[in-house]
């Protein structure tokens, strides 16, 4: 449904080939239902694009509802999500509010390392990784979301590795330390 705002809009939208794109040293606070960064296919004719070598590092990122980075179909090989502060504190005097999700369905050799994650109420990263590493992240004051009333919902976690759901990659060969 193209009318649902979070899955199809972003404060920063990149549609095209962005090989070796770097997003670093930014403060990004998103207080709406949109994704902070949408890396997407062309929704009209379903074209996919290449985001290989993407680096997202040394940023302060807080996102109210949807996601920090939504990669809905294109490939991302050899990328880094590194050294970011991912916060659920939005400056309203309320904590544990930000969803702060990196939702990347298909990645190879992705590194999710050295991030500081705090006050997040939902899954921080949903990753479909074929080869890669999740290491040296700091997690504190997490508030996982759980909705026993929702059908087929298993709750949330700090990291979720996709296993083929929603046409994502089956995560394999991922080092977690």
GROMACS .gro file of N, CA and C in nm, residues 45-156:
model
  336
   45UNK      N    1   0.826   0.112  -1.125
   45UNK     CA    2   0.856   0.002  -1.216
   45UNK      C    3   0.945  -0.104  -1.152
   46UNK      N    4   0.962  -0.098  -1.019
   46UNK     CA    5   1.029  -0.201  -0.941
   46UNK      C    6   1.176  -0.221  -0.977
   47UNK      N    7   1.241  -0.116  -1.028
   47UNK     CA    8   1.384  -0.126  -1.057
   47UNK      C    9   1.462  -0.141  -0.928
   48UNK      N   10   1.565  -0.221  -0.930
   48UNK     CA   11   1.652  -0.230  -0.814
   48UNK      C   12   1.781  -0.154  -0.843
   49UNK      N   13   1.850  -0.115  -0.738
   49UNK     CA   14   1.970  -0.035  -0.751
   49UNK      C   15   2.080  -0.095  -0.666
   50UNK      N   16   2.198  -0.042  -0.683
   50UNK     CA   17   2.318  -0.093  -0.618
   50UNK      C   18   2.366   0.006  -0.512
   51UNK      N   19   2.382  -0.042  -0.388
   51UNK     CA   20   2.435   0.040  -0.279
   51UNK      C   21   2.561  -0.024  -0.221
   52UNK      N   22   2.633  -0.100  -0.301
   52UNK     CA   23   2.753  -0.169  -0.254
   52UNK      C   24   2.855  -0.068  -0.200
   53UNK      N   25   2.920  -0.108  -0.091
   53UNK     CA   26   3.024  -0.024  -0.031
   53UNK      C   27   2.971   0.089   0.054
   54UNK      N   28   2.841   0.092   0.082
   54UNK     CA   29   2.783   0.200   0.163
   54UNK      C   30   2.846   0.203   0.302
   55UNK      N   31   2.878   0.322   0.349
   55UNK     CA   32   2.933   0.341   0.483
   55UNK      C   33   2.844   0.439   0.557
   56UNK      N   34   2.793   0.395   0.671
   56UNK     CA   35   2.715   0.481   0.761
   56UNK      C   36   2.791   0.478   0.893
   57UNK      N   37   2.866   0.586   0.923
   57UNK     CA   38   2.951   0.582   1.041
   57UNK      C   39   2.959   0.717   1.111
   58UNK      N   40   2.981   0.709   1.242
   58UNK     CA   41   3.006   0.825   1.329
   58UNK      C   42   2.891   0.926   1.326
   59UNK      N   43   2.768   0.876   1.324
   59UNK     CA   44   2.649   0.962   1.325
   59UNK      C   45   2.576   0.949   1.458
   60UNK      N   46   2.499   1.052   1.493
   60UNK     CA   47   2.400   1.042   1.600
   60UNK      C   48   2.267   1.029   1.528
   61UNK      N   49   2.196   0.919   1.555
   61UNK     CA   50   2.072   0.894   1.483
   61UNK      C   51   1.963   0.854   1.582
   62UNK      N   52   1.849   0.921   1.571
   62UNK     CA   53   1.733   0.886   1.651
   62UNK      C   54   1.611   0.895   1.560
   63UNK      N   55   1.529   0.792   1.562
   63UNK     CA   56   1.415   0.785   1.473
   63UNK      C   57   1.291   0.747   1.552
   64UNK      N   58   1.185   0.824   1.536
   64UNK     CA   59   1.064   0.806   1.616
   64UNK      C   60   0.994   0.674   1.590
   65UNK      N   61   0.962   0.643   1.466
   65UNK     CA   62   0.877   0.525   1.446
   65UNK      C   63   0.935   0.424   1.349
   66UNK      N   64   0.956   0.461   1.228
   66UNK     CA   65   0.986   0.359   1.128
   66UNK      C   66   1.128   0.309   1.135
   67UNK      N   67   1.217   0.365   1.062
   67UNK     CA   68   1.350   0.307   1.058
   67UNK      C   69   1.455   0.413   1.035
   68UNK      N   70   1.576   0.378   1.073
   68UNK     CA   71   1.690   0.464   1.044
   68UNK      C   72   1.725   0.447   0.898
   69UNK      N   73   1.744   0.324   0.857
   69UNK     CA   74   1.781   0.296   0.719
   69UNK      C   75   1.695   0.180   0.669
   70UNK      N   76   1.624   0.204   0.564
   70UNK     CA   77   1.536   0.103   0.505
   70UNK      C   78   1.589   0.071   0.367
   71UNK      N   79   1.638  -0.049   0.348
   71UNK     CA   80   1.690  -0.094   0.220
   71UNK      C   81   1.597  -0.204   0.172
   72UNK      N   82   1.504  -0.168   0.086
   72UNK     CA   83   1.393  -0.259   0.054
   72UNK      C   84   1.407  -0.327  -0.081
   73UNK      N   85   1.516  -0.400  -0.097
   73UNK     CA   86   1.528  -0.479  -0.218
   73UNK      C   87   1.661  -0.471  -0.289
   74UNK      N   88   1.723  -0.355  -0.297
   74UNK     CA   89   1.851  -0.349  -0.367
   74UNK      C   90   1.961  -0.422  -0.290
   75UNK      N   91   2.074  -0.439  -0.356
   75UNK     CA   92   2.184  -0.510  -0.292
   75UNK      C   93   2.274  -0.413  -0.215
   76UNK      N   94   2.340  -0.468  -0.113
   76UNK     CA   95   2.439  -0.392  -0.037
   76UNK      C   96   2.549  -0.491   0.000
   77UNK      N   97   2.657  -0.488  -0.072
   77UNK     CA   98   2.771  -0.575  -0.044
   77UNK      C   99   2.887  -0.489   0.003
   78UNK      N  100   2.960  -0.540   0.103
   78UNK     CA  101   3.079  -0.472   0.151
   78UNK      C  102   3.052  -0.342   0.223
   79UNK      N  103   2.940  -0.331   0.294
   79UNK     CA  104   2.905  -0.208   0.364
   79UNK      C  105   2.943  -0.209   0.510
   80UNK      N  106   2.944  -0.090   0.571
   80UNK     CA  107   2.975  -0.074   0.712
   80UNK      C  108   2.870   0.013   0.779
   81UNK      N  109   2.820  -0.032   0.893
   81UNK     CA  110   2.741   0.051   0.985
   81UNK      C  111   2.825   0.052   1.111
   82UNK      N  112   2.894   0.163   1.136
   82UNK     CA  113   3.005   0.161   1.230
   82UNK      C  114   3.011   0.289   1.314
   83UNK      N  115   3.030   0.273   1.445
   83UNK     CA  116   3.060   0.385   1.532
   83UNK      C  117   2.949   0.487   1.547
   84UNK      N  118   2.825   0.447   1.526
   84UNK     CA  119   2.712   0.538   1.539
   84UNK      C  120   2.656   0.535   1.680
   85UNK      N  121   2.597   0.646   1.724
   85UNK     CA  122   2.515   0.645   1.845
   85UNK      C  123   2.371   0.637   1.797
   86UNK      N  124   2.303   0.531   1.837
   86UNK     CA  125   2.165   0.506   1.797
   86UNK      C  126   2.080   0.520   1.921
   87UNK      N  127   2.000   0.625   1.925
   87UNK     CA  128   1.930   0.662   2.048
   87UNK      C  129   1.779   0.663   2.030
   88UNK      N  130   1.710   0.619   2.132
   88UNK     CA  131   1.564   0.628   2.136
   88UNK      C  132   1.517   0.749   2.213
   89UNK      N  133   1.610   0.833   2.256
   89UNK     CA  134   1.574   0.957   2.326
   89UNK      C  135   1.553   1.066   2.222
   90UNK      N  136   1.434   1.121   2.220
   90UNK     CA  137   1.402   1.219   2.116
   90UNK      C  138   1.398   1.362   2.168
   91UNK      N  139   1.438   1.384   2.291
   91UNK     CA  140   1.442   1.520   2.343
   91UNK      C  141   1.309   1.572   2.394
   92UNK      N  142   1.211   1.485   2.408
   92UNK     CA  143   1.080   1.526   2.457
   92UNK      C  144   1.064   1.492   2.605
   93UNK      N  145   1.170   1.449   2.669
   93UNK     CA  146   1.162   1.406   2.808
   93UNK      C  147   1.111   1.265   2.823
   94UNK      N  148   1.099   1.193   2.712
   94UNK     CA  149   1.050   1.056   2.711
   94UNK      C  150   1.160   0.969   2.652
   95UNK      N  151   1.190   0.856   2.717
   95UNK     CA  152   1.289   0.764   2.662
   95UNK      C  153   1.221   0.637   2.615
   96UNK      N  154   1.298   0.548   2.557
   96UNK     CA  155   1.251   0.419   2.509
   96UNK      C  156   1.139   0.436   2.406
   97UNK      N  157   1.153   0.535   2.320
   97UNK     CA  158   1.048   0.564   2.225
   97UNK      C  159   1.091   0.535   2.082
   98UNK      N  160   1.215   0.559   2.048
   98UNK     CA  161   1.260   0.545   1.910
   98UNK      C  162   1.269   0.402   1.864
   99UNK      N  163   1.222   0.377   1.743
   99UNK     CA  164   1.229   0.243   1.687
   99UNK      C  165   1.371   0.212   1.639
  100UNK      N  166   1.433   0.309   1.576
  100UNK     CA  167   1.576   0.302   1.541
  100UNK      C  168   1.616   0.176   1.468
  101UNK      N  169   1.545   0.136   1.369
  101UNK     CA  170   1.572   0.011   1.301
  101UNK      C  171   1.654   0.030   1.174
  102UNK      N  172   1.760  -0.050   1.160
  102UNK     CA  173   1.826  -0.067   1.032
  102UNK      C  174   1.761  -0.190   0.972
  103UNK      N  175   1.689  -0.175   0.864
  103UNK     CA  176   1.620  -0.287   0.802
  103UNK      C  177   1.681  -0.308   0.663
  104UNK      N  178   1.770  -0.405   0.655
  104UNK     CA  179   1.845  -0.432   0.532
  104UNK      C  180   1.820  -0.577   0.495
  105UNK      N  181   1.748  -0.598   0.386
  105UNK     CA  182   1.704  -0.732   0.350
  105UNK      C  183   1.808  -0.820   0.282
  106UNK      N  184   1.899  -0.760   0.205
  106UNK     CA  185   1.996  -0.839   0.132
  106UNK      C  186   2.132  -0.771   0.136
  107UNK      N  187   2.224  -0.830   0.212
  107UNK     CA  188   2.359  -0.774   0.222
  107UNK      C  189   2.461  -0.886   0.223
  108UNK      N  190   2.576  -0.858   0.170
  108UNK     CA  191   2.688  -0.950   0.175
  108UNK      C  192   2.807  -0.882   0.238
  109UNK      N  193   2.874  -0.950   0.326
  109UNK     CA  194   2.992  -0.895   0.394
  109UNK      C  195   2.963  -0.760   0.460
  110UNK      N  196   2.848  -0.749   0.523
  110UNK     CA  197   2.812  -0.626   0.596
  110UNK      C  198   2.871  -0.632   0.736
  111UNK      N  199   2.925  -0.520   0.782
  111UNK     CA  200   2.978  -0.511   0.917
  111UNK      C  201   2.892  -0.412   0.997
  112UNK      N  202   2.835  -0.460   1.106
  112UNK     CA  203   2.758  -0.377   1.201
  112UNK      C  204   2.841  -0.377   1.329
  113UNK      N  205   2.929  -0.277   1.345
  113UNK     CA  206   3.030  -0.281   1.450
  113UNK      C  207   3.044  -0.148   1.524
  114UNK      N  208   3.086  -0.159   1.650
  114UNK     CA  209   3.127  -0.044   1.732
  114UNK      C  210   3.018   0.063   1.748
  115UNK      N  211   2.893   0.023   1.749
  115UNK     CA  212   2.783   0.117   1.766
  115UNK      C  213   2.741   0.122   1.913
  116UNK      N  214   2.695   0.238   1.959
  116UNK     CA  215   2.639   0.253   2.092
  116UNK      C  216   2.488   0.269   2.076
  117UNK      N  217   2.412   0.175   2.133
  117UNK     CA  218   2.268   0.172   2.114
  117UNK      C  219   2.201   0.181   2.250
  118UNK      N  220   2.109   0.278   2.266
  118UNK     CA  221   2.043   0.294   2.396
  118UNK      C  222   1.902   0.351   2.383
  119UNK      N  223   1.819   0.316   2.482
  119UNK     CA  224   1.682   0.365   2.495
  119UNK      C  225   1.595   0.337   2.373
  120UNK      N  226   1.615   0.222   2.313
  120UNK     CA  227   1.540   0.185   2.194
  120UNK      C  228   1.431   0.085   2.235
  121UNK      N  229   1.311   0.102   2.181
  121UNK     CA  230   1.200   0.015   2.220
  121UNK      C  231   1.168  -0.093   2.117
  122UNK      N  232   1.238  -0.102   2.010
  122UNK     CA  233   1.208  -0.203   1.909
  122UNK      C  234   1.340  -0.260   1.857
  123UNK      N  235   1.333  -0.355   1.771
  123UNK     CA  236   1.451  -0.420   1.715
  123UNK      C  237   1.543  -0.316   1.649
  124UNK      N  238   1.669  -0.313   1.690
  124UNK     CA  239   1.763  -0.215   1.638
  124UNK      C  240   1.803  -0.247   1.494
  125UNK      N  241   1.823  -0.374   1.463
  125UNK     CA  242   1.864  -0.409   1.329
  125UNK      C  243   1.799  -0.539   1.285
  126UNK      N  244   1.740  -0.535   1.167
  126UNK     CA  245   1.687  -0.653   1.100
  126UNK      C  246   1.772  -0.669   0.975
  127UNK      N  247   1.858  -0.770   0.974
  127UNK     CA  248   1.959  -0.780   0.870
  127UNK      C  249   1.954  -0.915   0.800
  128UNK      N  250   1.954  -0.913   0.669
  128UNK     CA  251   1.970  -1.033   0.589
  128UNK      C  252   2.113  -1.033   0.539
  129UNK      N  253   2.202  -1.107   0.604
  129UNK     CA  254   2.344  -1.101   0.575
  129UNK      C  255   2.396  -1.236   0.528
  130UNK      N  256   2.465  -1.235   0.416
  130UNK     CA  257   2.538  -1.352   0.370
  130UNK      C  258   2.686  -1.319   0.384
  131UNK      N  259   2.743  -1.356   0.496
  131UNK     CA  260   2.880  -1.319   0.528
  131UNK      C  261   2.882  -1.182   0.593
  132UNK      N  262   2.958  -1.167   0.697
  132UNK     CA  263   2.966  -1.037   0.763
  132UNK      C  264   2.989  -1.053   0.911
  133UNK      N  265   2.973  -0.941   0.982
  133UNK     CA  266   3.011  -0.941   1.122
  133UNK      C  267   2.925  -0.842   1.200
  134UNK      N  268   2.883  -0.886   1.318
  134UNK     CA  269   2.816  -0.799   1.415
  134UNK      C  270   2.903  -0.808   1.540
  135UNK      N  271   2.973  -0.698   1.574
  135UNK     CA  272   3.072  -0.706   1.681
  135UNK      C  273   3.092  -0.574   1.754
  136UNK      N  274   3.129  -0.586   1.880
  136UNK     CA  275   3.171  -0.473   1.964
  136UNK      C  276   3.067  -0.362   1.977
  137UNK      N  277   2.940  -0.398   1.972
  137UNK     CA  278   2.834  -0.300   1.993
  137UNK      C  279   2.800  -0.293   2.141
  138UNK      N  280   2.759  -0.175   2.188
  138UNK     CA  281   2.718  -0.155   2.326
  138UNK      C  282   2.567  -0.136   2.328
  139UNK      N  283   2.497  -0.219   2.406
  139UNK     CA  284   2.352  -0.213   2.416
  139UNK      C  285   2.318  -0.176   2.560
  140UNK      N  286   2.236  -0.073   2.582
  140UNK     CA  287   2.194  -0.041   2.718
  140UNK      C  288   2.054   0.021   2.717
  141UNK      N  289   1.984  -0.001   2.829
  141UNK     CA  290   1.851   0.055   2.849
  141UNK      C  291   1.757   0.026   2.732
  142UNK      N  292   1.753  -0.101   2.692
  142UNK     CA  293   1.668  -0.142   2.581
  142UNK      C  294   1.529  -0.176   2.633
  143UNK      N  295   1.428  -0.153   2.551
  143UNK     CA  296   1.290  -0.184   2.588
  143UNK      C  297   1.224  -0.258   2.472
  144UNK      N  298   1.249  -0.388   2.459
  144UNK     CA  299   1.192  -0.462   2.346
  144UNK      C  300   1.040  -0.454   2.343
  145UNK      N  301   0.987  -0.446   2.223
  145UNK     CA  302   0.844  -0.437   2.200
  145UNK      C  303   0.786  -0.578   2.195
  146UNK      N  304   0.672  -0.595   2.259
  146UNK     CA  305   0.605  -0.724   2.254
  146UNK      C  306   0.455  -0.698   2.247
  147UNK      N  307   0.389  -0.760   2.155
  147UNK     CA  308   0.245  -0.745   2.141
  147UNK      C  309   0.180  -0.883   2.131
  148UNK      N  310   0.141  -0.940   2.246
  148UNK     CA  311   0.082  -1.074   2.242
  148UNK      C  312  -0.051  -1.081   2.168
  149UNK      N  313  -0.113  -0.967   2.145
  149UNK     CA  314  -0.240  -0.962   2.073
  149UNK      C  315  -0.223  -0.971   1.922
  150UNK      N  316  -0.103  -0.938   1.873
  150UNK     CA  317  -0.080  -0.936   1.728
  150UNK      C  318  -0.058  -1.079   1.676
  151UNK      N  319  -0.130  -1.117   1.572
  151UNK     CA  320  -0.110  -1.251   1.516
  151UNK      C  321   0.026  -1.263   1.449
  152UNK      N  322   0.091  -1.375   1.467
  152UNK     CA  323   0.219  -1.405   1.404
  152UNK      C  324   0.330  -1.308   1.440
  153UNK      N  325   0.321  -1.245   1.556
  153UNK     CA  326   0.426  -1.153   1.599
  153UNK      C  327   0.503  -1.215   1.714
  154UNK      N  328   0.633  -1.226   1.699
  154UNK     CA  329   0.715  -1.292   1.800
  154UNK      C  330   0.791  -1.194   1.889
  155UNK      N  331   0.758  -1.067   1.886
  155UNK     CA  332   0.828  -0.969   1.968
  155UNK      C  333   0.948  -0.913   1.894
  156UNK      N  334   1.033  -0.845   1.968
  156UNK     CA  335   1.149  -0.783   1.907
  156UNK      C  336   1.275  -0.826   1.980
   0.00000   0.00000   0.00000
